[in-house]
């Protein structure tokens, strides 16, 4: 079995970049963060004055919601299936998150839900490119325009992804994470994109008051890593292509994730695999599949196996809700191929071939077991 490759990928160029900062003695608010802002703006093809580096993406999203005018008395629509980094910053502003189900194709916030749940208090919609995959964002953007709501794009996992536009260029405000598990990383940090230089100038002042700064080491590391972003996205595409090409009969038990046509429409930041089962046996089937795959040397893990609206922070003493069928089915009936330490996207195509064979064998076992019960 090919050896697993650990993320993040660090080489001498990264070491040099961080050492350069340490030797300069300028560890915060120096030139690296400004250079990162300009280089990221160049990648997105936007005015550099629209980009602000931040301490984390959670903080970038906090600034985004402030910039969108969210506060006490206002609501923000958000998907039930995401990381709480999307929605905790809504609470920081005093606004209320209102959860929507996701659509079944790409697992992005469902535009029909956005249309149904938006009311006159809804100030913004948070759209997440879950696992780095661009979903139905153009439709969500259209509903936002029709109803006069801001679109806050959580592109935390989607650096370099693109469809009709580049990820980060759909939202009124957009945010990327630079934490160490992300497709572009500096250890910890964030990138905020605003609508125009004037709004961004105002939000920079808020970032300053709150000390939401990136360190120079993180900015230098992210700049160094940026040079290899496309190489990493290409590797992710080849390893996924190989898995899909050799999956064969495994598709009778497992569903591979979908992406929109075209190069880099997803970063494959996380590869979520759904297990076919009926509602009653969903979690048990998922757990059994994970057990068998682990036994066959396949690295699997769980990430967001529950819904945000069921978390105590979001239900104010109310019992967990019954709704969100698409999100619930996905959260309970799927797992992640690889882990944050060993993401599937960072692996070699030979590992994909080895994994595909294991999936085919496990699928056969699962079918035999379900026939004998
Ligand atoms: C979808 C999503 N939103 C927000 C965040 C928060 O990013 P950070 O860790 O940089 O604060 C994350 C990080 O994991 C995320 O995956």
Coordinates of C-alpha atoms and ligand atoms in Angstrom, one line a residue:
X1 CA 0.0 0.0 0.0
X2 CA 1.4 3.5 -0.9
X3 CA 2.5 5.6 2.0
X4 CA 0.1 8.3 3.2
X5 CA 1.1 11.9 2.5
X6 CA 0.7 14.2 5.5
X7 CA -0.8 17.7 5.1
X8 CA 0.3 20.5 5.1
X9 CA 3.1 20.0 2.5
X10 CA 6.0 22.1 3.7
X11 CA 9.4 22.5 1.9
X12 CA 12.5 24.7 2.0
X13 CA 10.7 27.5 0.3
X14 CA 8.3 27.7 3.2
X15 CA 11.1 27.5 5.8
X16 CA 12.9 30.3 4.0
X17 CA 9.8 32.5 3.9
X18 CA 9.2 32.1 7.6
X19 CA 12.9 32.6 8.5
X20 CA 13.0 35.7 6.4
X21 CA 10.3 37.2 8.7
X22 CA 11.9 36.0 11.9
X23 CA 15.2 37.5 10.9
X24 CA 13.5 40.8 10.0
X25 CA 12.3 41.2 13.5
X26 CA 8.9 42.5 12.2
X27 CA 6.4 39.8 13.3
X28 CA 3.1 41.6 12.9
X29 CA 1.7 44.4 10.7
X30 CA 4.7 44.3 8.4
X31 CA 5.0 44.1 4.6
X32 CA 4.1 40.4 4.2
X33 CA 0.3 40.8 4.9
X34 CA 0.0 43.6 2.4
X35 CA 1.8 41.6 -0.2
X36 CA -0.5 38.6 0.5
X37 CA -3.5 40.9 0.0
X38 CA -2.1 42.1 -3.4
X39 CA -1.2 38.6 -4.6
X40 CA -4.6 37.2 -3.6
X41 CA -6.4 40.1 -5.3
X42 CA -4.3 39.3 -8.5
X43 CA -5.4 35.7 -8.3
X44 CA -9.1 36.7 -8.1
X45 CA -8.6 39.5 -10.7
X46 CA -9.9 42.2 -8.3
X47 CA -8.8 45.6 -6.9
X48 CA -6.2 44.9 -4.2
X49 CA -7.9 47.5 -2.0
X50 CA -10.8 45.1 -1.6
X51 CA -8.8 42.4 0.2
X52 CA -8.0 42.4 4.0
X53 CA -5.9 39.8 5.8
X54 CA -7.3 38.7 9.1
X55 CA -6.3 36.5 12.1
X56 CA -8.8 33.7 11.2
X57 CA -11.6 33.2 8.8
X58 CA -14.0 33.2 11.7
X59 CA -12.9 36.8 12.2
X60 CA -13.1 37.6 8.5
X61 CA -16.7 36.3 8.5
X62 CA -17.5 38.4 11.6
X63 CA -16.3 41.5 9.7
X64 CA -18.3 40.4 6.7
X65 CA -21.5 40.2 8.7
X66 CA -20.8 43.6 10.2
X67 CA -20.1 45.0 6.7
X68 CA -23.4 43.5 5.5
X69 CA -25.1 45.5 8.3
X70 CA -26.1 42.5 10.5
X71 CA -26.9 43.2 14.1
X72 CA -29.5 42.8 16.8
X73 CA -33.0 42.3 15.3
X74 CA -31.7 41.1 11.9
X75 CA -31.6 37.5 10.5
X76 CA -29.0 35.7 8.4
X77 CA -29.9 32.6 6.5
X78 CA -27.3 29.8 6.6
X79 CA -27.1 26.1 5.7
X80 CA -27.8 23.6 8.4
X81 CA -24.9 21.5 7.2
X82 CA -21.6 23.5 7.7
X83 CA -19.0 24.2 10.3
X84 CA -20.0 26.5 13.1
X85 CA -17.2 28.9 11.9
X86 CA -19.8 30.0 9.4
X87 CA -22.5 30.8 11.9
X88 CA -20.9 31.7 15.3
X89 CA -19.8 35.0 13.8
X90 CA -23.5 35.8 13.1
X91 CA -24.1 35.5 16.8
X92 CA -21.1 37.8 17.5
X93 CA -23.0 40.6 15.7
X94 CA -26.2 40.0 17.7
X95 CA -28.1 38.8 14.6
X96 CA -30.0 35.5 14.5
X97 CA -29.0 32.6 12.2
X98 CA -32.0 31.0 10.5
X99 CA -31.1 27.6 9.1
X100 CA -32.0 26.3 5.6
X101 CA -31.6 22.8 4.2
X102 CA -29.0 22.1 1.5
X103 CA -29.7 20.9 -2.1
X104 CA -28.8 17.2 -2.8
X105 CA -26.5 17.7 -5.8
X106 CA -23.5 19.7 -4.4
X107 CA -24.7 20.1 -0.8
X108 CA -24.8 23.9 -1.0
X109 CA -27.6 26.1 0.6
X110 CA -30.8 25.4 -1.3
X111 CA -31.9 28.5 -3.3
X112 CA -35.6 27.4 -2.9
X113 CA -35.1 27.4 0.9
X114 CA -33.5 30.9 0.8
X115 CA -36.5 32.1 -1.3
X116 CA -39.0 30.5 1.2
X117 CA -37.4 31.7 4.4
X118 CA -36.3 35.2 3.6
X119 CA -38.4 37.9 5.2
X120 CA -38.1 41.7 5.7
X121 CA -35.7 41.2 8.7
X122 CA -33.3 39.0 6.6
X123 CA -30.2 41.1 6.1
X124 CA -27.9 38.5 4.5
X125 CA -27.5 34.9 3.3
X126 CA -24.4 32.8 4.1
X127 CA -23.5 30.5 1.3
X128 CA -20.8 27.9 1.9
X129 CA -18.7 26.1 -0.7
X130 CA -18.9 22.9 1.4
X131 CA -15.7 20.8 1.0
X132 CA -14.5 23.4 -1.5
X133 CA -17.3 22.6 -4.0
X134 CA -19.1 25.4 -5.7
X135 CA -22.8 24.6 -5.7
X136 CA -25.9 26.6 -6.7
X137 CA -24.4 30.0 -5.7
X138 CA -25.6 31.8 -8.9
X139 CA -29.2 31.0 -8.0
X140 CA -28.7 32.1 -4.4
X141 CA -27.1 35.3 -5.6
X142 CA -30.1 36.0 -7.8
X143 CA -32.5 35.6 -4.9
X144 CA -30.3 37.9 -2.8
X145 CA -30.4 40.5 -5.6
X146 CA -34.2 40.2 -6.0
X147 CA -34.8 40.6 -2.2
X148 CA -32.1 43.2 -1.5
X149 CA -30.1 40.9 0.8
X150 CA -26.3 40.7 1.1
X151 CA -24.6 37.5 0.0
X152 CA -21.8 36.4 2.4
X153 CA -19.7 33.8 0.7
X154 CA -17.9 31.4 3.0
X155 CA -15.2 30.2 0.7
X156 CA -13.1 29.0 3.6
X157 CA -12.4 25.6 1.9
X158 CA -12.5 26.8 -1.7
X159 CA -9.3 28.6 -2.6
X160 CA -8.8 28.5 -6.4
X161 CA -12.2 26.9 -7.1
X162 CA -14.1 28.4 -10.0
X163 CA -17.2 28.0 -12.2
X164 CA -18.9 31.0 -13.8
X165 CA -16.7 33.1 -11.5
X166 CA -13.8 32.4 -9.0
X167 CA -14.8 31.4 -5.5
X168 CA -14.7 34.6 -3.5
X169 CA -16.1 36.7 -6.4
X170 CA -19.8 35.8 -6.0
X171 CA -20.4 37.4 -2.6
X172 CA -21.1 41.0 -1.5
X173 CA -18.5 39.9 1.2
X174 CA -16.4 36.8 1.0
X175 CA -14.0 35.0 3.3
X176 CA -11.2 32.4 3.0
X177 CA -9.5 30.5 5.8
X178 CA -5.7 30.0 6.0
X179 CA -5.7 27.5 8.8
X180 CA -3.4 24.6 8.4
X181 CA -5.9 22.1 7.0
X182 CA -7.1 24.3 4.2
X183 CA -6.1 24.2 0.5
X184 CA -4.1 27.4 1.0
X185 CA -2.7 27.7 4.5
X186 CA -0.4 29.8 6.6
X187 CA -0.9 27.9 9.9
X188 CA -3.7 30.2 10.9
X189 CA -5.3 33.3 9.2
X190 CA -8.0 34.6 6.9
X191 CA -8.7 36.7 3.8
X192 CA -11.7 38.9 3.6
X193 CA -13.0 40.3 0.3
X194 CA -15.3 43.3 0.3
X195 CA -17.5 45.0 -2.3
X196 CA -15.5 48.1 -2.8
X197 CA -12.5 50.0 -1.4
X198 CA -14.6 52.4 0.6
X199 CA -16.5 49.7 2.5
X200 CA -13.2 47.8 3.0
X201 CA -11.5 50.9 4.3
X202 CA -14.2 51.2 7.0
X203 CA -14.0 47.5 7.9
X204 CA -10.2 47.7 8.2
X205 CA -10.8 50.1 11.1
X206 CA -13.0 47.6 12.8
X207 CA -10.4 44.9 12.3
X208 CA -7.8 47.2 13.8
X209 CA -9.9 47.9 16.9
X210 CA -10.5 44.2 17.4
X211 CA -6.9 43.2 16.8
X212 CA -8.0 40.8 14.0
X213 CA -4.5 40.8 12.4
X214 CA -2.6 38.0 10.7
X215 CA 1.0 37.4 11.9
X216 CA 3.8 38.1 9.4
X217 CA 4.9 34.5 9.7
X218 CA 1.5 33.2 8.7
X219 CA 1.3 35.7 5.8
X220 CA 4.7 34.8 4.5
X221 CA 3.9 31.1 4.7
X222 CA 0.6 31.6 2.9
X223 CA 2.4 33.6 0.1
X224 CA 5.0 30.8 -0.3
X225 CA 2.2 28.1 -0.4
X226 CA 0.2 30.2 -2.9
X227 CA 2.9 29.4 -5.5
X228 CA 1.8 25.7 -5.3
X229 CA -2.0 26.1 -5.1
X230 CA -2.7 25.1 -8.7
X231 CA -0.3 22.1 -8.5
X232 CA -2.2 20.9 -5.4
X233 CA -5.6 21.4 -7.0
X234 CA -4.4 19.4 -10.0
X235 CA -3.2 16.6 -7.8
X236 CA -6.6 16.6 -6.1
X237 CA -8.3 16.3 -9.4
X238 CA -6.1 13.4 -10.6
X239 CA -6.5 11.4 -7.4
X240 CA -10.3 11.8 -7.5
X241 CA -10.5 10.9 -11.2
X242 CA -8.6 7.7 -10.5
X243 CA -10.9 6.8 -7.6
X244 CA -14.0 7.4 -9.8
X245 CA -12.5 5.5 -12.7
X246 CA -11.8 2.4 -10.6
X247 CA -14.8 2.5 -8.2
X248 CA -16.9 0.0 -10.3
X249 CA -19.4 -2.0 -8.3
X250 CA -18.6 -0.1 -5.1
X251 CA -21.1 2.4 -6.4
X252 CA -23.9 0.0 -5.5
X253 CA -23.2 0.7 -1.8
X254 CA -21.4 4.1 -1.9
X255 CA -22.0 7.5 -3.6
X256 CA -19.0 9.6 -4.6
X257 CA -19.4 13.3 -4.3
X258 CA -20.4 15.4 -7.4
X259 CA -18.9 18.5 -8.8
X260 CA -19.9 20.9 -11.5
X261 CA -18.3 20.3 -14.9
X262 CA -14.9 22.0 -15.6
X263 CA -11.5 22.2 -14.1
X264 CA -11.2 23.2 -10.5
X265 CA -15.0 23.6 -9.8
X266 CA -14.0 22.1 -6.4
X267 CA -10.9 21.9 -4.4
X268 CA -11.9 18.4 -3.0
X269 CA -10.9 19.8 0.3
X270 CA -12.8 17.0 1.9
X271 CA -14.1 14.0 0.0
X272 CA -17.4 13.0 1.6
X273 CA -18.8 9.6 0.7
X274 CA -22.4 8.7 1.3
X275 CA -23.5 5.1 2.1
X276 CA -26.7 3.9 0.5
X277 CA -29.1 2.8 3.1
X278 CA -32.7 3.3 4.3
X279 CA -33.4 5.9 7.0
X280 CA -33.7 3.4 9.9
X281 CA -30.2 1.9 9.4
X282 CA -28.4 5.0 8.2
X283 CA -26.0 5.5 11.1
X284 CA -25.4 1.8 11.6
X285 CA -24.6 1.3 8.0
X286 CA -22.2 4.2 7.9
X287 CA -20.4 3.0 11.1
X288 CA -20.2 -0.6 9.7
X289 CA -18.8 0.7 6.4
X290 CA -16.2 2.8 8.3
X291 CA -15.2 -0.2 10.4
X292 CA -14.7 -2.4 7.4
X293 CA -12.8 0.2 5.4
X294 CA -10.5 0.9 8.4
X295 CA -9.9 -2.9 8.6
X296 CA -8.9 -2.7 4.9
X297 CA -6.3 0.1 5.6
X298 CA -8.5 2.9 4.2
X299 CA -8.1 6.2 6.2
X300 CA -11.7 7.5 7.0
X301 CA -13.0 10.0 9.5
X302 CA -16.0 12.0 10.5
X303 CA -16.5 15.7 10.1
X304 CA -19.9 17.5 10.7
X305 CA -21.8 14.3 11.5
X306 CA -24.5 16.4 13.1
X307 CA -26.5 19.5 12.1
X308 CA -25.8 23.0 13.5
X309 CA -29.5 23.7 14.4
X310 CA -29.3 20.7 16.7
X311 CA -26.4 22.2 18.7
X312 CA -27.4 23.7 22.1
X313 CA -25.8 27.1 21.1
X314 CA -28.4 27.4 18.3
X315 CA -31.6 26.1 19.8
X316 CA -31.9 28.1 23.1
X317 CA -33.2 25.2 25.2
X318 CA -35.6 23.9 22.5
X319 CA -35.4 20.1 21.6
X320 CA -33.4 19.2 18.4
X321 CA -35.5 20.0 15.3
X322 CA -37.0 17.4 13.0
X323 CA -36.4 19.2 9.7
X324 CA -33.6 19.6 7.2
X325 CA -34.0 16.1 5.5
X326 CA -31.2 16.5 3.0
X327 CA -28.7 17.8 5.5
X328 CA -29.7 15.1 8.0
X329 CA -29.4 12.3 5.6
X330 CA -25.9 13.5 4.6
X331 CA -24.7 14.1 8.1
X332 CA -25.8 10.8 9.4
X333 CA -25.2 8.6 6.3
X334 CA -21.7 9.7 5.2
X335 CA -18.1 9.9 6.2
X336 CA -14.9 11.6 5.0
X337 CA -12.3 9.7 2.9
X338 CA -9.0 10.6 4.5
X339 CA -8.6 12.9 7.5
X340 CA -7.4 16.4 8.2
X341 CA -3.9 15.0 8.7
X342 CA -4.0 12.8 5.6
X343 CA -6.6 14.4 3.3
X344 CA -7.4 12.2 0.3
X345 CA -6.8 15.2 -2.1
X346 CA -3.1 15.3 -1.1
X347 CA -2.5 11.6 -2.0
X348 CA -1.0 9.9 -5.0
X349 CA -3.3 8.3 -7.7
X350 CA -1.8 4.8 -6.8
X351 CA -3.5 5.2 -3.4
X352 CA -6.8 5.9 -5.1
X353 CA -6.5 2.6 -7.0
X354 CA -5.7 0.7 -3.7
X355 CA -8.7 2.5 -2.0
X356 CA -11.1 1.7 -4.9
X357 CA -10.3 -2.0 -4.6
X358 CA -11.0 -1.8 -0.8
X359 CA -14.3 0.0 -1.5
X360 CA -15.3 -2.7 -4.0
X361 CA -14.6 -5.5 -1.4
X362 CA -16.3 -3.7 1.4
X363 CA -19.4 -3.0 -0.8
X364 CA -19.6 -6.8 -1.5
X365 CA -19.4 -7.5 2.2
X366 CA -22.1 -5.0 3.0
X367 CA -24.4 -6.5 0.3
X368 CA -23.9 -10.0 1.7
X369 CA -24.6 -8.8 5.2
X370 CA -27.8 -7.0 4.2
X371 CA -29.0 -10.1 2.2
X372 CA -28.4 -12.4 5.2
X373 CA -30.4 -10.1 7.7
Ligands
LIG1 C1 -16.8 26.2 6.2 C2 -15.9 26.9 7.3 N1 -16.3 28.1 7.7 C3 -15.5 28.8 8.6 C4 -14.3 28.2 9.1 C5 -13.5 29.0 10.1 O1 -12.2 29.2 9.6 P1 -11.0 29.5 10.7 O2 -10.6 28.2 11.3 O3 -9.9 30.1 9.8 O4 -11.5 30.5 11.7 C6 -14.0 27.0 8.7 C7 -12.7 26.3 9.2 O5 -12.6 25.1 9.4 C8 -14.8 26.3 7.8 O6 -14.4 25.1 7.3

